[in-house]
Tab-separated table of C-alpha atoms in Angstrom:
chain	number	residue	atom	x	y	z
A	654	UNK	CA	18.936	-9.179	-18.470
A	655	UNK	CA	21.999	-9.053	-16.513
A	656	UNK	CA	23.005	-7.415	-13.280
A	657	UNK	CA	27.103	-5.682	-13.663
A	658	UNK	CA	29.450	-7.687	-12.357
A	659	UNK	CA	30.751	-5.298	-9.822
A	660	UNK	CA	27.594	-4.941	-7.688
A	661	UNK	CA	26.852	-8.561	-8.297
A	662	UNK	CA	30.652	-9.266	-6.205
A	663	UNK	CA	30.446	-6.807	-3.729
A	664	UNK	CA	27.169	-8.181	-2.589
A	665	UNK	CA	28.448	-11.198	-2.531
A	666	UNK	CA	31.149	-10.855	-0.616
A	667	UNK	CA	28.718	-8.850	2.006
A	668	UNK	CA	26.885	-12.385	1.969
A	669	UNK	CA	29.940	-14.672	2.655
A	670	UNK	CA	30.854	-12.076	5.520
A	671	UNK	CA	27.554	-12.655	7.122
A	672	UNK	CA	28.126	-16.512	6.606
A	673	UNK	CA	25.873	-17.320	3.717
A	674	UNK	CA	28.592	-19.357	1.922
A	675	UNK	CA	25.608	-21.920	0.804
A	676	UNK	CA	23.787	-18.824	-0.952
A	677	UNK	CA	26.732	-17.780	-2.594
A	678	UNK	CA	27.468	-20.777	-4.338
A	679	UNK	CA	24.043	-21.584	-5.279
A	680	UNK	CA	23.904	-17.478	-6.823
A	681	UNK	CA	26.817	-18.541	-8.673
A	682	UNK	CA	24.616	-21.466	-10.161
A	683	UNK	CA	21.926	-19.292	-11.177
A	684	UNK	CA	24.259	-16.949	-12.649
A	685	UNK	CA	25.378	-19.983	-15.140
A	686	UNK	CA	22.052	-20.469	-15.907
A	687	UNK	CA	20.642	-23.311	-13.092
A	688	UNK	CA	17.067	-22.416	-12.272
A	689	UNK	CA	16.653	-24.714	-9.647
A	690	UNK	CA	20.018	-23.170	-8.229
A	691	UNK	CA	18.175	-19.273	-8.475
A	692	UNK	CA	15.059	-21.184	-6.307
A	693	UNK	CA	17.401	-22.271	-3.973
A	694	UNK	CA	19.010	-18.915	-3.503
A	695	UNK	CA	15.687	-17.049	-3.170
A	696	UNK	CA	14.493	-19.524	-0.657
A	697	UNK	CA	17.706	-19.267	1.307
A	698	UNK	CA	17.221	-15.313	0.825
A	699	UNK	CA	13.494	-15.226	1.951
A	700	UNK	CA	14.466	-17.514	5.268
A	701	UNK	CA	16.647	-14.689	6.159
A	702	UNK	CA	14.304	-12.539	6.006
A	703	UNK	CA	12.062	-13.820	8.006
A	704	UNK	CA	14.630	-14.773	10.597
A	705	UNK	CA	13.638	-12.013	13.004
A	706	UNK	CA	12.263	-8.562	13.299
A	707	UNK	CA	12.130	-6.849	10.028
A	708	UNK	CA	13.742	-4.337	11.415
A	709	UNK	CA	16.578	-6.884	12.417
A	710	UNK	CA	17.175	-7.739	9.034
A	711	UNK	CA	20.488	-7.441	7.676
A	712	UNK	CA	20.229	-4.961	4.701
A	713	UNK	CA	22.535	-7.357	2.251
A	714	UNK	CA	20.225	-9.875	3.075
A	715	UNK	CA	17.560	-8.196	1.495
A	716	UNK	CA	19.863	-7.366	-1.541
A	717	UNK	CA	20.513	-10.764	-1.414
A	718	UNK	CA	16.176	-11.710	-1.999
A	719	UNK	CA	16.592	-9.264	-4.856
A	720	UNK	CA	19.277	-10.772	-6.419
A	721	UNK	CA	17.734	-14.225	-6.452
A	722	UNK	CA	14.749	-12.826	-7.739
A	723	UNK	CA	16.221	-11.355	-10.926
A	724	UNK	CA	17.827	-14.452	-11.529
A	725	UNK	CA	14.446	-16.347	-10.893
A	726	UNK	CA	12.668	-13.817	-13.687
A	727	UNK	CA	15.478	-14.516	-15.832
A	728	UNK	CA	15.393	-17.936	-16.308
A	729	UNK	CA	11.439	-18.138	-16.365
A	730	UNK	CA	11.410	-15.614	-18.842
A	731	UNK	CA	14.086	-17.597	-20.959
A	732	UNK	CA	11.758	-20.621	-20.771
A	733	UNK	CA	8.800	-18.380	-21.947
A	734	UNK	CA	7.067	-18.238	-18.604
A	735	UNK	CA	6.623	-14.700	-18.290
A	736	UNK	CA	3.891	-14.644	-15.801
A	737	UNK	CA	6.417	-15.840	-13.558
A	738	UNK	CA	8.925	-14.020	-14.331
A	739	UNK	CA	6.737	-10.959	-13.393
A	740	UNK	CA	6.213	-12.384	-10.011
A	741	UNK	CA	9.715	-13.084	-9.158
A	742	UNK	CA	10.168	-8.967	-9.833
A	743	UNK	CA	7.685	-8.261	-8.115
A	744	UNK	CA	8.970	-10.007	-4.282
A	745	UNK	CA	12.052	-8.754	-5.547
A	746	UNK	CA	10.791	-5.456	-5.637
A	747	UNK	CA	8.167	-5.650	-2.663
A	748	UNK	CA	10.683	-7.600	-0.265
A	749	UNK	CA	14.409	-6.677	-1.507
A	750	UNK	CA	16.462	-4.011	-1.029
A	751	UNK	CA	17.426	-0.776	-3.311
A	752	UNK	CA	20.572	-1.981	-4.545
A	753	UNK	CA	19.084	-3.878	-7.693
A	754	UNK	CA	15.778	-1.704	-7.754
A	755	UNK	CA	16.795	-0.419	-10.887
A	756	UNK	CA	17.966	-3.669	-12.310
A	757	UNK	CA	14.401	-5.176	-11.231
A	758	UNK	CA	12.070	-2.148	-12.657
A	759	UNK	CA	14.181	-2.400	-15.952
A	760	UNK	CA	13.228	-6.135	-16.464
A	761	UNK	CA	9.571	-5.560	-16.071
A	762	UNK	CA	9.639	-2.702	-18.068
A	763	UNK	CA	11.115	-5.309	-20.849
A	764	UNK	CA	8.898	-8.148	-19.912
A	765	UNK	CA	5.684	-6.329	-20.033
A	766	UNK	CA	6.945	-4.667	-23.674
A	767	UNK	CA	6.648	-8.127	-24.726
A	768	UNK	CA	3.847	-9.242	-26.974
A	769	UNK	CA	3.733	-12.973	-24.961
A	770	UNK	CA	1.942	-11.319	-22.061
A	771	UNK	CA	-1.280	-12.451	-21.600
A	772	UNK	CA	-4.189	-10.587	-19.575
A	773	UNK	CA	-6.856	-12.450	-18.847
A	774	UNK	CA	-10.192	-10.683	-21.161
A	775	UNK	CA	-13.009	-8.877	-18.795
A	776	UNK	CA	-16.065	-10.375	-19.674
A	777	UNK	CA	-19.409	-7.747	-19.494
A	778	UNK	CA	-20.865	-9.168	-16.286
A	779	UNK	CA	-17.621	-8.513	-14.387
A	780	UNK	CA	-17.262	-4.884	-16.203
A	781	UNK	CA	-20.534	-4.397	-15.385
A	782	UNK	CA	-20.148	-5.153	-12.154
A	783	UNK	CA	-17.305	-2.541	-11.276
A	784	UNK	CA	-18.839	0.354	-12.491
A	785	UNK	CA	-21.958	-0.587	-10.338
A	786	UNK	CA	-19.309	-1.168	-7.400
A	787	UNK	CA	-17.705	1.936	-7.945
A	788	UNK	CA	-21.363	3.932	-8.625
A	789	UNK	CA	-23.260	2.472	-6.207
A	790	UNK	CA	-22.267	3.920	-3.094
A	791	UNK	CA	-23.047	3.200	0.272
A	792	UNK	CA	-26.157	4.968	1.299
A	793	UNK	CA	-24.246	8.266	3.887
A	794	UNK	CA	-27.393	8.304	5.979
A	795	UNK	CA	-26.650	4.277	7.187
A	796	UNK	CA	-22.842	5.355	7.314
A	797	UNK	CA	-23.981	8.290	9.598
A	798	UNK	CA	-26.057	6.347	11.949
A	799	UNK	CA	-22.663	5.022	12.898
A	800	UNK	CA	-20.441	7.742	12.533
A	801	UNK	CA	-22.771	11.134	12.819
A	802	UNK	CA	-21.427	13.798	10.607
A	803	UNK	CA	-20.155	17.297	11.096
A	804	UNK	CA	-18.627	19.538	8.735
A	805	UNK	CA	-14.937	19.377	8.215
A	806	UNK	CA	-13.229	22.195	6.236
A	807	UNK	CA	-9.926	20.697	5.020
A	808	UNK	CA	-11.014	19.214	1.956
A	809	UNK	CA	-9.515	20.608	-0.820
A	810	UNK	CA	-11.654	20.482	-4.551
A	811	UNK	CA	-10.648	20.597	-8.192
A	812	UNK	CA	-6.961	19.848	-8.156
A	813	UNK	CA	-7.121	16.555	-9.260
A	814	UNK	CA	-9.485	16.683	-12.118
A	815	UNK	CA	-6.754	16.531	-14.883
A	816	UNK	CA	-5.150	13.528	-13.377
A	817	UNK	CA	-5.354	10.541	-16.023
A	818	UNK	CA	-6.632	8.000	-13.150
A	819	UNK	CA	-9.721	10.259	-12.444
A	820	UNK	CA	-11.325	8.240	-15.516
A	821	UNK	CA	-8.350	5.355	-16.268
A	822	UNK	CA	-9.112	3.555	-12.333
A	823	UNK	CA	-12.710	3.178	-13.686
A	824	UNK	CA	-11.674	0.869	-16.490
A	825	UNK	CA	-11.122	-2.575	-15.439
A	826	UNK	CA	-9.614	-3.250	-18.918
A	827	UNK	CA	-6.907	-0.541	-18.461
A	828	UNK	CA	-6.177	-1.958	-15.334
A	829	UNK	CA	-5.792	-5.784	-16.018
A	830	UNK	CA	-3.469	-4.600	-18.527
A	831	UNK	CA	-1.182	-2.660	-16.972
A	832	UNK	CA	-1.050	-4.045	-13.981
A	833	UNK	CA	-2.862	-7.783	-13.851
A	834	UNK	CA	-0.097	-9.977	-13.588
A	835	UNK	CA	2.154	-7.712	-11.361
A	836	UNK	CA	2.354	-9.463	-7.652
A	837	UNK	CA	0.681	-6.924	-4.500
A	838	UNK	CA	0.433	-7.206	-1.224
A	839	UNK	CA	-3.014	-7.087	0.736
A	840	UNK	CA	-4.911	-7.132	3.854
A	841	UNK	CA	-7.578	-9.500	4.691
A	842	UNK	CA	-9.892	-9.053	7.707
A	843	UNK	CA	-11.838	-6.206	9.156
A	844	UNK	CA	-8.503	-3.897	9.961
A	845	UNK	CA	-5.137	-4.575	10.807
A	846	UNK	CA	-5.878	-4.709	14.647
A	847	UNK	CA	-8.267	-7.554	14.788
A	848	UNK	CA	-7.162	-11.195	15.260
A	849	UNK	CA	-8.334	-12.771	12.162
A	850	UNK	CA	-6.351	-10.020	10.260
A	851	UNK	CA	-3.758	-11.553	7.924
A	852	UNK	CA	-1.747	-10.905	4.584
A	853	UNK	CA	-1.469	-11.923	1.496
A	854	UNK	CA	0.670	-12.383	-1.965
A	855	UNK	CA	-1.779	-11.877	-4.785
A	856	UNK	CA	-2.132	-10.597	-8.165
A	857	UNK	CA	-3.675	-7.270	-9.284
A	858	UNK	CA	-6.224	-9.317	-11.057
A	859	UNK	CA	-7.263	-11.544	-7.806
A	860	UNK	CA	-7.917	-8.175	-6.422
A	861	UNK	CA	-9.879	-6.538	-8.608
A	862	UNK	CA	-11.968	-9.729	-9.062
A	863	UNK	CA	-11.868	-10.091	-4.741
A	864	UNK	CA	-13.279	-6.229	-4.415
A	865	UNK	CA	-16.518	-7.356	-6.381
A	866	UNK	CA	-17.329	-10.755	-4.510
A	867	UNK	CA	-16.455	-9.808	-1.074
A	868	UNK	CA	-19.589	-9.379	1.646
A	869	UNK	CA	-18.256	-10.223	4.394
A	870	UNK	CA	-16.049	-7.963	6.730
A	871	UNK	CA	-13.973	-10.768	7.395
A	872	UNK	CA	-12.786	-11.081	4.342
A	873	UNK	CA	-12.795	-8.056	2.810
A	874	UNK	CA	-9.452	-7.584	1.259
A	875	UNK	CA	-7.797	-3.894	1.111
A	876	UNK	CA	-4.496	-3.136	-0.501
A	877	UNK	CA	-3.297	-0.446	2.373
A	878	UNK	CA	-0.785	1.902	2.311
A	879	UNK	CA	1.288	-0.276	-0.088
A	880	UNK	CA	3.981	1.812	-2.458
A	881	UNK	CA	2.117	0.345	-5.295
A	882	UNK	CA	3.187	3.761	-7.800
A	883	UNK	CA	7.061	2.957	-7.162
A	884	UNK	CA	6.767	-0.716	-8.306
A	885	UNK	CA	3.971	0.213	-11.303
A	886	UNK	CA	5.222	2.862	-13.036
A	887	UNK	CA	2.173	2.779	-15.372
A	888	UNK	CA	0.147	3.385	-12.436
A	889	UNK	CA	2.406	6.000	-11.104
A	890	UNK	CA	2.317	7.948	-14.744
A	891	UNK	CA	-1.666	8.501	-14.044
A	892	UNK	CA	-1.249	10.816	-10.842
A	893	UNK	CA	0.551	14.022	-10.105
A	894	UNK	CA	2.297	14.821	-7.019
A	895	UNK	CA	-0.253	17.785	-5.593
A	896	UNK	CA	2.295	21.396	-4.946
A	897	UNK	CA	0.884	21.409	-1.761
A	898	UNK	CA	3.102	18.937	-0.844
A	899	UNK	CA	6.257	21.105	-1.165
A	900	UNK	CA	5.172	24.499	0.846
A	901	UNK	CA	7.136	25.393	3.839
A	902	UNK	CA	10.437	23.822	1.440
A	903	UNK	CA	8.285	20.815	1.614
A	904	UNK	CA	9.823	16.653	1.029
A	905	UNK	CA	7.694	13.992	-0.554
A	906	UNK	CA	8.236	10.999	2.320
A	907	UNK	CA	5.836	8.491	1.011
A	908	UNK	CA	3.470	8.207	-1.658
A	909	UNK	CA	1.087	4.645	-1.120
A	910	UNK	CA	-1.713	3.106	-2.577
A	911	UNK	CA	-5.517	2.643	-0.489
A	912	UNK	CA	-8.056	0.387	-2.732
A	913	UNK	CA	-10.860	-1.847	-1.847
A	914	UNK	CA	-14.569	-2.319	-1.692
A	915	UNK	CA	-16.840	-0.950	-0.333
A	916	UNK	CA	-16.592	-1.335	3.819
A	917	UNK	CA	-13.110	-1.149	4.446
A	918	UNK	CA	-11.866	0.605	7.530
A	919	UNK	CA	-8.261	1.980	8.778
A	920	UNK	CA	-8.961	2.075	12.378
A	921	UNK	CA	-8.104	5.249	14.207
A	922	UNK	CA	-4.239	5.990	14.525
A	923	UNK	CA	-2.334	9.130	13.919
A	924	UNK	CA	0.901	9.450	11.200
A	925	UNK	CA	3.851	11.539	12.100
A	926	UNK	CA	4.290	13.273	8.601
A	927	UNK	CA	1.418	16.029	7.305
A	928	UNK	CA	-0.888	13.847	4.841
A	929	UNK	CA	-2.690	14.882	1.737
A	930	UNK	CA	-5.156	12.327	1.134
A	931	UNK	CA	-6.656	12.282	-2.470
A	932	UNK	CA	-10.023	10.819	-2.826
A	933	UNK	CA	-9.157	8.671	-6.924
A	934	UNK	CA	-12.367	6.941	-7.545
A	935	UNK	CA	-15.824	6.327	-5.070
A	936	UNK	CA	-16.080	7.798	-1.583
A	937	UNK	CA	-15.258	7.536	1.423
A	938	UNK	CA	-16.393	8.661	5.190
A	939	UNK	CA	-13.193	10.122	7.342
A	940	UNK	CA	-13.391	11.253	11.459
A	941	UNK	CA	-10.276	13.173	13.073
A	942	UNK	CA	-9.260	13.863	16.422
A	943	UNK	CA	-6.760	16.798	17.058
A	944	UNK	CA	-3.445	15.639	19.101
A	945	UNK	CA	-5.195	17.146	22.594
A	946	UNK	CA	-7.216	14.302	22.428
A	947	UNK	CA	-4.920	12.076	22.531
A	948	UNK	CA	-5.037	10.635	26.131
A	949	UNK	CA	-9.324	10.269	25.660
A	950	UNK	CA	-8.664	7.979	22.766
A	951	UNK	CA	-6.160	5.147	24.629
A	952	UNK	CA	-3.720	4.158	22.353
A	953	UNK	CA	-2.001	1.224	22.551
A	954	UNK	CA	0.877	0.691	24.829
A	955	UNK	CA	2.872	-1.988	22.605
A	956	UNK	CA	5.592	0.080	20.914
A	957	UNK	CA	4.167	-1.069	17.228
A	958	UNK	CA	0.493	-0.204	17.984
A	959	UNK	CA	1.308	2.906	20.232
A	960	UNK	CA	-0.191	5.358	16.966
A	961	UNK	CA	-3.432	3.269	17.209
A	962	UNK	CA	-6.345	3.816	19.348
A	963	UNK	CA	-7.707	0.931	20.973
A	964	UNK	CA	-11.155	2.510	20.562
A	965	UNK	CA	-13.396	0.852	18.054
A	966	UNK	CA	-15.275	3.844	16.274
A	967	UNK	CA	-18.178	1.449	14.822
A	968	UNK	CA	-18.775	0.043	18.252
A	969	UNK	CA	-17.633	2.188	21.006
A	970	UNK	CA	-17.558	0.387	24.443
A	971	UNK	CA	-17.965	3.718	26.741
A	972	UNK	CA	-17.353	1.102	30.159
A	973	UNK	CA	-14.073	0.742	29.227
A	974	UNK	CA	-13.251	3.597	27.506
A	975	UNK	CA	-15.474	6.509	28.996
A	976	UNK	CA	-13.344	9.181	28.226
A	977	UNK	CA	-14.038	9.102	24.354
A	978	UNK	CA	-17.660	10.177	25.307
A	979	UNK	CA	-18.352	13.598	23.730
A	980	UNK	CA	-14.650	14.500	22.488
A	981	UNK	CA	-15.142	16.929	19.782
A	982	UNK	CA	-14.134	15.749	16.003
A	983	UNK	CA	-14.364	16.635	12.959
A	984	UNK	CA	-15.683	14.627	9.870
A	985	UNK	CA	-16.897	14.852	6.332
A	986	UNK	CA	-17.700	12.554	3.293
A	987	UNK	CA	-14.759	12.670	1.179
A	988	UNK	CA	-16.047	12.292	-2.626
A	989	UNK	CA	-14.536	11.437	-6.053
A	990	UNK	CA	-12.187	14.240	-7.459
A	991	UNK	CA	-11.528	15.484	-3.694
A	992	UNK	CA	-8.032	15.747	-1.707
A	993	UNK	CA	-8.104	15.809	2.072
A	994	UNK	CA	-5.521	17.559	4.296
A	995	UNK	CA	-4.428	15.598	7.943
A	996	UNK	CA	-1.642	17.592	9.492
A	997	UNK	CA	0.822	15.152	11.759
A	998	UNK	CA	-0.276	13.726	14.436
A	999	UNK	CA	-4.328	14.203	14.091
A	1000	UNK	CA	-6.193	11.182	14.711
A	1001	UNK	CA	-8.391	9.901	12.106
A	1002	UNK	CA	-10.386	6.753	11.317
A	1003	UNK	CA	-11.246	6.048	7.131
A	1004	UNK	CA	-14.445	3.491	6.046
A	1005	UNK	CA	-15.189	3.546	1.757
A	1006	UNK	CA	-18.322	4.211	1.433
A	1007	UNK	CA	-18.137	2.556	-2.099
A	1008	UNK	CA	-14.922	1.012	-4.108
A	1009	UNK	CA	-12.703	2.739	-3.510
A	1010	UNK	CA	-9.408	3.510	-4.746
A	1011	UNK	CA	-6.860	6.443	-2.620
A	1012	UNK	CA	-3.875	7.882	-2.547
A	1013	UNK	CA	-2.035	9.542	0.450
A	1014	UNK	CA	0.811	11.669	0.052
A	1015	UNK	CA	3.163	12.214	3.246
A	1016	UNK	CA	5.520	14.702	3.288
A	1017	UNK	CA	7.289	16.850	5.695
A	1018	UNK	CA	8.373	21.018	5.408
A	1019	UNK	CA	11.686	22.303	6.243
A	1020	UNK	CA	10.145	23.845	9.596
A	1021	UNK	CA	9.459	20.535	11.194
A	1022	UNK	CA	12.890	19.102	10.882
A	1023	UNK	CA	13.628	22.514	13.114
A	1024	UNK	CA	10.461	22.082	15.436
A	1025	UNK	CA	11.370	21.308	18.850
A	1026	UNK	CA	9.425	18.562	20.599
């Protein structure tokens, strides 16, 4: 593994510009082969990072993470620690920038070719368990007494039947092997607008083992609109970007990752880009809200939150937020093998009724780039 020496200097001297002399040198070190050098770089790199607003962060800077990373990988691999190895690519790949993206995918793609990668064996009682978590879905008329239903008719059937994840997802084999040492991001808490929420750094195979044990909605963890298909290609190689997704000229914008268990909510908020949401493996219940109702659902007035609604769905509080009494939705139970369309800007609130695993695909046409607002 080796990054070319011309992108490696120019970054470098991007780094000394913004004053990170002590980064340089030490990336030098690692370079040569000093491992605790590469540590020091990465933790220099990841400071930086956090320094501010992410938005704040200088893009080299993030370059800069990925660069220590690789070097990181490199050196663990060399020692024969491959697991982490894999982890170093992954932050790299989570938290760097696009400069060495190509660098970083091409050293996983070598590591996990190797035969001295390890996935930890699925033992019945845990298989068995998944299938029941994925089968045994929560029962819609408890879901309902919630969240009453009414017909929605954007759902869109039998397009996704031929995708290889429509019966790969199910096997918790498959995916401990492709994927159970790779490094993910999740959520932990009810939703990301309640206090106890957090994040954090775990395997795929914590996951998967975390979607069978949690009860609680305090814990439940939830890997949420995460790019998970751009940093595992194998993952990516089991779905198909839906045509819908270019009419009107159309542009891919995002393409992220929804799984959990069972009782995992996105709260209500509207996106800006039109949304085809495809339903992988188990269920789940969705509500939406056109734009008009936008000023009966409160959203938030911090400039971060202001596409959320401060309006908790499963409890409504109608004293201090009357005006979402009666407001006409729309709903529907979105099951296995289905795709759901959410055009921009329509509200909508998401609980699995079941494991669950998602995709969402946002893209934009050529018309709204024109579309006065």
């Amino acid at each position: 593994m080796a990054i070319d020496e011309e992108r490696r200097a120019a970054l470098l001297r991007k780094i000394t510009e913004e004053g990170g002399f002590a980064y340089v040198s030490s990336a030098e070190k690692a370079a040569g082969g000093d491992l605790r050098a590469a540590e020091a770089a990465r933790e220099m790199a990841w400071e930086q990072l956090h320094s501010g607003p992410w938005h704040e962060v200088v893009p080299a800077w993030r370059d800069a993470y990925a660069m220590a990373c690789f070097h990181v990988a490199e050196l663990r691999a060399g020692a024969g620690d491959r697991r982490e190895a894999l982890r170093a690519l992954d932050m790299g790949l989570i938290m760097g920038g696009p400069l060495l993206r190509r660098d970083l995918d091409a050293a996983v793609e070598r590591i996990m070719a190797e035969k001295g990668v390890e996935n930890a064996a699925v033992d019945d009682g845990c298989a068995d368990m998944w299938i029941k978590g994925i089968s045994a879905n929560q029962d819609l008329a408890e879901a309902l007494c919630i969240l009453p239903h009414r017909s929605l008719s954007f759902i869109i059937s039998g397009c996704i039947d031929h995708w290889p994840a429509r019966t790969k997802w199910k096997d918790m084999e498959y995916l401990k092997r492709v994927a159970g040492d790779r490094t993910i991001p999740v959520e932990v808490g009810k939703n990301y607008l309640c206090s106890e929420w957090k994040q954090e750094l775990i395997t795929f195979s914590q996951f998967l083992e975390k979607t069978q044990s949690t009860n609680c909605s305090s814990n439940l963890t939830y890997l949420a609109q995460h790019p998970l298909f751009d940093q595992i290609r194998e993952l990516r190689d089991d779905i198909m970007i839906p045509d819908y997704c270019f009419a009107g000229g159309g542009e891919l914008r995002s393409l992220n990752a929804w799984f959990g268990p069972l009782g995992t909510v996105t709260p209500l908020h509207h996106d800006p880009h039109h949304n085809i949401f495809a339903q992988v493996v188990g269920r789940k219940y969705v509500r939406l809200y056109p734009p008009s109702s936008s000023e009966h659902l409160y959203p938030h007035t911090e400039t971060m939150l202001c596409n959320s609604s401060q309006v908790d769905l499963d409890n409504i509080d109608l004293d201090e937020f009357p005006l979402t009494d009666d407001l006409d939705f729309s709903d529907c139970v979105l099951e296995e093998g289905e795709m759901l369309y959410i055009p921009p800007k329509w509200w909508h609130y998401v609980r699995s009724l079941s494991t669950s695993f998602s995709v969402s695909f946002w893209w934009s046409a050529t018309t709204d780039s024109c579309r006065v607002t």
